[in-house]
Amino acid sequence: MCTKFKELLCGSGPQDSIFRSEKMSLGQMFLQPEAAYETIAQLGEMGCVQFRDMNEGVTASQRKFVNEVRRCDELERKIRYATAELAKDGLKVVDLIEDFPPAPKPKEIIELESLLEKTETEIIELSANNLRLQTNFLELTEMIEVLERTDSFFSNQESHNFDVNKRGTHLDPEKCDGSLGFVAGVIRRERMFGFERMLWRISRGNVLVRSCDMESPVKDPKTGDLVHKTIFVVFFQGDQLHGRIRKVCTGFHATMYPCPSSHQERMDMIKSVRVRLDDLKIIISQTEDHRSCVLKAIKKQLPNWTAMIKKMKAIYHTLNMFNVDLGSKCLIGECWLPQRELEEVETVLSEASLALGSTVPTIFNILETKKEPPTYFRTNKFTYGFQVLIDAYGVAEYREVNPGLYTCITFPFLFAVMFGDMGHGFLVFLLGLWMVVDEKRLCKQRAGEIWKILFGGRYIIMLMGMFAVYTGFMYNDCFSKSFNVFGTHWVLQYNRTTVLTNPDLQLNPTTDQRGTYPFGIDPIWQSATNKIIFLNTYKMKLSIIFGVLHMIFGVCLSVENFVYKKKYSYIFLQFVPQVVFLLMLFGYMVFMMFYKWIQYSPSSKDVANSPSCAPSVLIMFIDMILMKTEVPAAGCMATMFPVQRELETILFVVAIICIPWILLGVPVWTIIKRKYSSDKFEYTGDTIMETIEISGKEVIITELEPHGKLAHGGKEEHDEEEEEPMSEIWIHQAIHTVEYILSTISHTASYLRLWALSLAHAELSEVLWTMVLSEALQMGGWIGCIAVFLIFAVWVFFTIAIMVMMEGLSAFLHTLRLHWVEFMSKFYTGSGYEFQPLSFKAMLTEEDEG
């Protein structure tokens, strides 16, 4: 079990892969144009190479493979069009989560282009046919509505206005000389009011408009939206007015339909239109079935096409980063890659060249460089969440000590100190355990950004719940109630009469305590009226102790950075005065807390060592800074031990000495080192052969000109300090000194949030129990039975919503602040940049989740 957990934490690689970032190398490769595509495709499948842009000053339109990128953009456009058509029919494309297809070969790209072109053409034709059919269907439907609804409009006017046979005059049904003409049609309901006003204006009131709303909305074939429309009939007189009315109808996008004036003719037209409508429904049904079959066939291939095109586009984007030699016979590129992947990358490069039968193999070299490599931590599903928390503050410098390793324990522990409750912690643990056990199914869900963040931190949530259960057991607190597991170790001096007359339970360790509770807090404190006083003191001192230990550990980690960067002088100039200053003041305060617990025991028979004479550690610390002595109470000593004042004076003076030590150490050492380096180049004579060591490398100086100038010889290197002016070093060191001294005090006080949030959580939990659930448990009768169920549901809701979610989020954010500011500021710079290799799997997974 221990071995499995160790592999989960550290992975299967070297143990320092999480303690420090991977060792990186800068590689240079020379690719033949015919093998470049396949080589980059293989490296993209590996996902361990980050390419550098060799054409930073070249615009995108001037790069070699810009036409290939545009082809990919066109293919992506066709994919998006097909996806949109699928969405119109309610078909959703399921994104691939695993088993991605390989990048298409150059020959397959042509086939894929022709296939997508054919698919797009077929979909466009089907969409155009469907649009025409739906438009015809809409027109016929509206025509039936017009013919049926306008029948009532003509009944009152037919006898004397449209009976052309009785007048002996041959009239056009819509143009009648000396009688009324009409125009019938359909218009959108929201345009009807303006339509009527315009008709009234152009005719000066000489038109009659009759209208009625269509009962059900109709579907617009172009947009697919439901539209409410109105049927209208405009009666007029005269050909000139007839032309104006038709222009107004056209301007308001009204659809005009032919409508006979005779009732019998209208009925005959309705019958003929219904026959055409039935035939059209059959044609539309067959067309939709064919369209559905085509789209379903496309739906199966669309995820694979999408993945292949994205891979192809990524390959050409990468090839655009390569530099082309003058003869265009070779592509030259540089890349960062982990050193442990060198052999595998070289194997892939050679296999890609052999597979394509390239006459010239790919050349791969490792370059020596002073450029800052990217930072790459090899994480797994357990350490990933913790590393994300650290990277959110800032990516570590190359090979800088990684706080993520220690955060796996310190983060859930400090969270649990503020969230210490067995019941609430167990609920958090169950949430994390559910996501861990069912992670294979849950990782396939696409539930938004919040779920992605929550699921990514499932191991953090599970550990926070486990540690909260532990600290809850230490506090002996479960939903504000205590468990009497080992039996109380207090003997109360109360009898029945005393309890009835004075129900307040005051615990006095001098008279009531009989030993020590084996683990955690004695449950008798749950009923004591002085519980708050006791827990305040207990949790406040614990928060200071944990805070000082956490900061000292952070300062000690800076030694690892100094040793790796070979800045051994900084151990004496920076680390030693910083840790001494911290120990002389706050380390001494922590020591006095433990000494006070041991020295002033309730069982002591000496009055001077009784709890009543115990001094306040905070007051004592203030007196140490101010160098004054408080007047003790009668029978008590002024100090805890005989030489306390002398010891405090020495500690305070040493702490004060550390301030100029931090301020002056590095600048003075830099001045001395630069003077020594300049003296080392002084010589007599014309030529001197000298071997010096710079940055761990031997450099042979073969000739020196007067005044110590280097003429020629080995590669010239300069110390990093020489590049920075001394004024900048003095300013930087002054800021660093002031920041460290002040932050040591403020950061120590900041850890009191552990005490404050723990106390607030416990009190809020007790209030929720007392004012909600306890009231229901005190009810009697059948009403009490019903009330228990209802009030219990309310109590559960508030427990989850407030105590678990809101309080848990609050404790999480405060824990995050303690790590980012109080802990990591002691050794972590976070000024690096992340290793972002060409990885097809990561690219497709991130885009699918996005």
Short mmCIF file of N, CA, C and O in Angstrom, two decimals, residues 362-424:
data_model
loop_
_atom_site.label_atom_id
_atom_site.label_comp_id
_atom_site.label_asym_id
_atom_site.label_seq_id
_atom_site.Cartn_x
_atom_site.Cartn_y
_atom_site.Cartn_z
N THR A 362 17.57 12.72 -40.90
CA THR A 362 17.36 13.92 -40.09
C THR A 362 18.53 14.11 -39.14
O THR A 362 18.95 13.17 -38.45
N ILE A 363 19.05 15.31 -39.07
CA ILE A 363 20.19 15.62 -38.19
C ILE A 363 19.64 16.29 -36.93
O ILE A 363 18.86 17.26 -37.00
N PHE A 364 20.05 15.77 -35.79
CA PHE A 364 19.57 16.29 -34.51
C PHE A 364 20.76 16.54 -33.60
O PHE A 364 21.54 15.62 -33.32
N ASN A 365 20.92 17.79 -33.15
CA ASN A 365 22.04 18.17 -32.29
C ASN A 365 21.51 18.80 -31.00
O ASN A 365 20.42 19.37 -30.97
N ILE A 366 22.30 18.68 -29.95
CA ILE A 366 22.01 19.34 -28.68
C ILE A 366 22.90 20.56 -28.56
O ILE A 366 24.13 20.46 -28.67
N LEU A 367 22.29 21.74 -28.34
CA LEU A 367 23.01 23.00 -28.30
C LEU A 367 23.29 23.41 -26.86
O LEU A 367 22.47 23.18 -25.96
N GLU A 368 24.45 24.00 -26.66
CA GLU A 368 24.78 24.62 -25.38
C GLU A 368 24.26 26.06 -25.41
O GLU A 368 24.55 26.81 -26.34
N THR A 369 23.50 26.45 -24.43
CA THR A 369 22.86 27.76 -24.43
C THR A 369 22.74 28.31 -23.03
O THR A 369 22.76 27.56 -22.05
N LYS A 370 22.67 29.64 -22.94
CA LYS A 370 22.42 30.32 -21.67
C LYS A 370 20.96 30.76 -21.54
O LYS A 370 20.59 31.40 -20.56
N LYS A 371 20.16 30.43 -22.51
CA LYS A 371 18.75 30.82 -22.46
C LYS A 371 18.03 30.06 -21.36
O LYS A 371 18.36 28.91 -21.06
N GLU A 372 17.08 30.74 -20.77
CA GLU A 372 16.32 30.13 -19.67
C GLU A 372 15.38 29.07 -20.22
O GLU A 372 14.47 29.38 -21.01
N PRO A 373 15.54 27.81 -19.85
CA PRO A 373 14.64 26.76 -20.35
C PRO A 373 13.25 26.88 -19.73
O PRO A 373 13.07 27.51 -18.68
N PRO A 374 12.26 26.29 -20.36
CA PRO A 374 10.91 26.28 -19.76
C PRO A 374 10.84 25.34 -18.57
O PRO A 374 11.72 24.48 -18.38
N THR A 375 9.82 25.51 -17.78
CA THR A 375 9.64 24.71 -16.57
C THR A 375 8.63 23.62 -16.84
O THR A 375 7.52 23.88 -17.31
N TYR A 376 9.01 22.40 -16.52
CA TYR A 376 8.14 21.25 -16.77
C TYR A 376 8.17 20.32 -15.57
O TYR A 376 9.22 19.77 -15.23
N PHE A 377 7.02 20.16 -14.92
CA PHE A 377 6.87 19.21 -13.82
C PHE A 377 6.04 18.04 -14.33
O PHE A 377 4.93 18.22 -14.83
N ARG A 378 6.58 16.86 -14.19
CA ARG A 378 5.88 15.66 -14.63
C ARG A 378 4.89 15.25 -13.53
O ARG A 378 5.28 14.67 -12.51
N THR A 379 3.63 15.57 -13.72
CA THR A 379 2.61 15.31 -12.70
C THR A 379 1.73 14.14 -13.11
O THR A 379 1.71 13.71 -14.26
N ASN A 380 0.99 13.63 -12.14
CA ASN A 380 -0.02 12.62 -12.40
C ASN A 380 -1.37 13.13 -11.90
O ASN A 380 -1.48 14.30 -11.51
N LYS A 381 -2.38 12.30 -11.90
CA LYS A 381 -3.72 12.75 -11.52
C LYS A 381 -3.80 13.15 -10.05
O LYS A 381 -4.70 13.90 -9.67
N PHE A 382 -2.88 12.68 -9.22
CA PHE A 382 -2.88 13.07 -7.80
C PHE A 382 -2.21 14.42 -7.61
O PHE A 382 -2.75 15.32 -6.95
N THR A 383 -1.03 14.61 -8.16
CA THR A 383 -0.27 15.84 -7.94
C THR A 383 -0.69 16.97 -8.87
O THR A 383 -0.28 18.11 -8.67
N TYR A 384 -1.52 16.66 -9.89
CA TYR A 384 -1.90 17.69 -10.87
C TYR A 384 -2.64 18.85 -10.19
O TYR A 384 -2.34 20.03 -10.45
N GLY A 385 -3.60 18.54 -9.35
CA GLY A 385 -4.39 19.61 -8.72
C GLY A 385 -3.54 20.51 -7.85
O GLY A 385 -3.71 21.75 -7.88
N PHE A 386 -2.63 19.95 -7.08
CA PHE A 386 -1.77 20.77 -6.23
C PHE A 386 -0.83 21.64 -7.07
O PHE A 386 -0.55 22.79 -6.72
N GLN A 387 -0.34 21.08 -8.20
CA GLN A 387 0.55 21.86 -9.04
C GLN A 387 -0.17 23.02 -9.70
O GLN A 387 0.40 24.09 -9.92
N VAL A 388 -1.45 22.83 -10.01
CA VAL A 388 -2.25 23.92 -10.58
C VAL A 388 -2.37 25.08 -9.59
O VAL A 388 -2.31 26.25 -9.98
N LEU A 389 -2.53 24.77 -8.31
CA LEU A 389 -2.61 25.82 -7.29
C LEU A 389 -1.32 26.63 -7.25
O LEU A 389 -1.35 27.87 -7.11
N ILE A 390 -0.18 25.96 -7.37
CA ILE A 390 1.10 26.67 -7.34
C ILE A 390 1.28 27.49 -8.61
O ILE A 390 1.71 28.66 -8.55
N ASP A 391 0.97 26.91 -9.75
CA ASP A 391 1.16 27.63 -11.02
C ASP A 391 0.23 28.82 -11.15
O ASP A 391 0.51 29.75 -11.92
N ALA A 392 -0.90 28.81 -10.43
CA ALA A 392 -1.80 29.96 -10.46
C ALA A 392 -1.13 31.19 -9.84
O ALA A 392 -1.45 32.33 -10.20
N TYR A 393 -0.20 30.97 -8.91
CA TYR A 393 0.57 32.08 -8.33
C TYR A 393 1.67 32.54 -9.28
O TYR A 393 1.92 33.73 -9.44
N GLY A 394 2.32 31.59 -9.91
CA GLY A 394 3.42 31.88 -10.84
C GLY A 394 4.19 30.61 -11.14
O GLY A 394 4.39 29.77 -10.25
N VAL A 395 4.57 30.45 -12.39
CA VAL A 395 5.32 29.26 -12.79
C VAL A 395 6.74 29.36 -12.25
O VAL A 395 7.39 30.42 -12.32
N ALA A 396 7.22 28.27 -11.70
CA ALA A 396 8.55 28.25 -11.09
C ALA A 396 9.63 28.50 -12.14
O ALA A 396 9.48 28.18 -13.32
N GLU A 397 10.74 29.09 -11.68
CA GLU A 397 11.90 29.19 -12.54
C GLU A 397 12.44 27.79 -12.83
O GLU A 397 12.11 26.82 -12.15
N TYR A 398 13.29 27.72 -13.83
CA TYR A 398 13.87 26.44 -14.21
C TYR A 398 14.66 25.84 -13.05
O TYR A 398 15.55 26.48 -12.48
N ARG A 399 14.29 24.62 -12.65
CA ARG A 399 14.94 23.85 -11.59
C ARG A 399 14.83 24.52 -10.23
O ARG A 399 15.59 24.22 -9.31
N GLU A 400 13.86 25.39 -10.06
CA GLU A 400 13.61 25.98 -8.75
C GLU A 400 12.85 24.99 -7.89
O GLU A 400 12.09 24.15 -8.39
N VAL A 401 13.03 25.08 -6.57
CA VAL A 401 12.33 24.19 -5.65
C VAL A 401 10.83 24.36 -5.84
O VAL A 401 10.31 25.47 -5.85
N ASN A 402 10.12 23.25 -5.99
CA ASN A 402 8.69 23.27 -6.25
C ASN A 402 7.90 23.13 -4.96
O ASN A 402 8.00 22.11 -4.28
N PRO A 403 7.10 24.14 -4.59
CA PRO A 403 6.29 24.01 -3.37
C PRO A 403 5.18 22.99 -3.50
O PRO A 403 4.59 22.59 -2.48
N GLY A 404 4.86 22.56 -4.73
CA GLY A 404 3.76 21.64 -4.91
C GLY A 404 3.95 20.32 -4.20
O GLY A 404 2.98 19.68 -3.78
N LEU A 405 5.19 19.88 -4.03
CA LEU A 405 5.45 18.62 -3.34
C LEU A 405 4.99 18.69 -1.89
O LEU A 405 4.33 17.78 -1.39
N TYR A 406 5.32 19.77 -1.20
CA TYR A 406 4.97 19.90 0.22
C TYR A 406 3.52 20.35 0.40
O TYR A 406 2.91 20.09 1.44
N THR A 407 2.98 21.01 -0.63
CA THR A 407 1.59 21.45 -0.57
C THR A 407 0.64 20.27 -0.48
O THR A 407 -0.47 20.41 0.04
N CYS A 408 1.04 19.11 -0.99
CA CYS A 408 0.18 17.93 -0.92
C CYS A 408 -0.20 17.59 0.52
O CYS A 408 -1.24 16.95 0.75
N ILE A 409 0.61 18.00 1.49
CA ILE A 409 0.31 17.72 2.90
C ILE A 409 -0.05 19.00 3.64
O ILE A 409 -1.05 19.03 4.38
N THR A 410 0.71 20.05 3.45
CA THR A 410 0.45 21.27 4.23
C THR A 410 -0.87 21.93 3.87
O THR A 410 -1.52 22.52 4.73
N PHE A 411 -1.27 21.85 2.59
CA PHE A 411 -2.52 22.52 2.19
C PHE A 411 -3.73 21.88 2.85
O PHE A 411 -4.53 22.59 3.49
N PRO A 412 -3.95 20.57 2.72
CA PRO A 412 -5.12 20.01 3.42
C PRO A 412 -5.03 20.11 4.93
O PRO A 412 -6.06 20.20 5.61
N PHE A 413 -3.80 20.11 5.49
CA PHE A 413 -3.69 20.20 6.95
C PHE A 413 -4.10 21.58 7.45
O PHE A 413 -4.89 21.68 8.41
N LEU A 414 -3.59 22.65 6.83
CA LEU A 414 -3.98 23.99 7.28
C LEU A 414 -5.46 24.25 7.03
O LEU A 414 -6.12 24.95 7.80
N PHE A 415 -6.00 23.68 5.94
CA PHE A 415 -7.44 23.77 5.72
C PHE A 415 -8.20 23.10 6.86
O PHE A 415 -9.20 23.63 7.36
N ALA A 416 -7.73 21.94 7.27
CA ALA A 416 -8.42 21.19 8.32
C ALA A 416 -8.35 21.90 9.66
O ALA A 416 -9.26 21.77 10.48
N VAL A 417 -7.27 22.65 9.92
CA VAL A 417 -7.19 23.39 11.18
C VAL A 417 -8.33 24.40 11.28
O VAL A 417 -8.89 24.62 12.35
N MET A 418 -8.70 25.01 10.14
CA MET A 418 -9.80 25.97 10.14
C MET A 418 -11.16 25.30 9.98
O MET A 418 -12.19 25.90 10.30
N PHE A 419 -11.19 24.07 9.49
CA PHE A 419 -12.46 23.39 9.16
C PHE A 419 -12.62 22.14 10.01
O PHE A 419 -13.22 21.16 9.58
N GLY A 420 -12.06 22.17 11.23
CA GLY A 420 -12.02 20.97 12.05
C GLY A 420 -13.38 20.54 12.58
O GLY A 420 -13.87 21.06 13.59
N ASP A 421 -14.02 19.61 11.91
CA ASP A 421 -15.29 19.05 12.35
C ASP A 421 -15.43 17.68 11.70
O ASP A 421 -15.34 17.55 10.48
N MET A 422 -15.64 16.65 12.52
CA MET A 422 -15.70 15.30 11.98
C MET A 422 -16.86 15.13 11.01
O MET A 422 -16.72 14.50 9.95
N GLY A 423 -18.02 15.71 11.32
CA GLY A 423 -19.19 15.55 10.46
C GLY A 423 -19.04 16.30 9.15
O GLY A 423 -19.22 15.72 8.06
N HIS A 424 -18.67 17.57 9.22
CA HIS A 424 -18.50 18.36 8.00
C HIS A 424 -17.33 17.84 7.17
O HIS A 424 -17.41 17.80 5.93
#
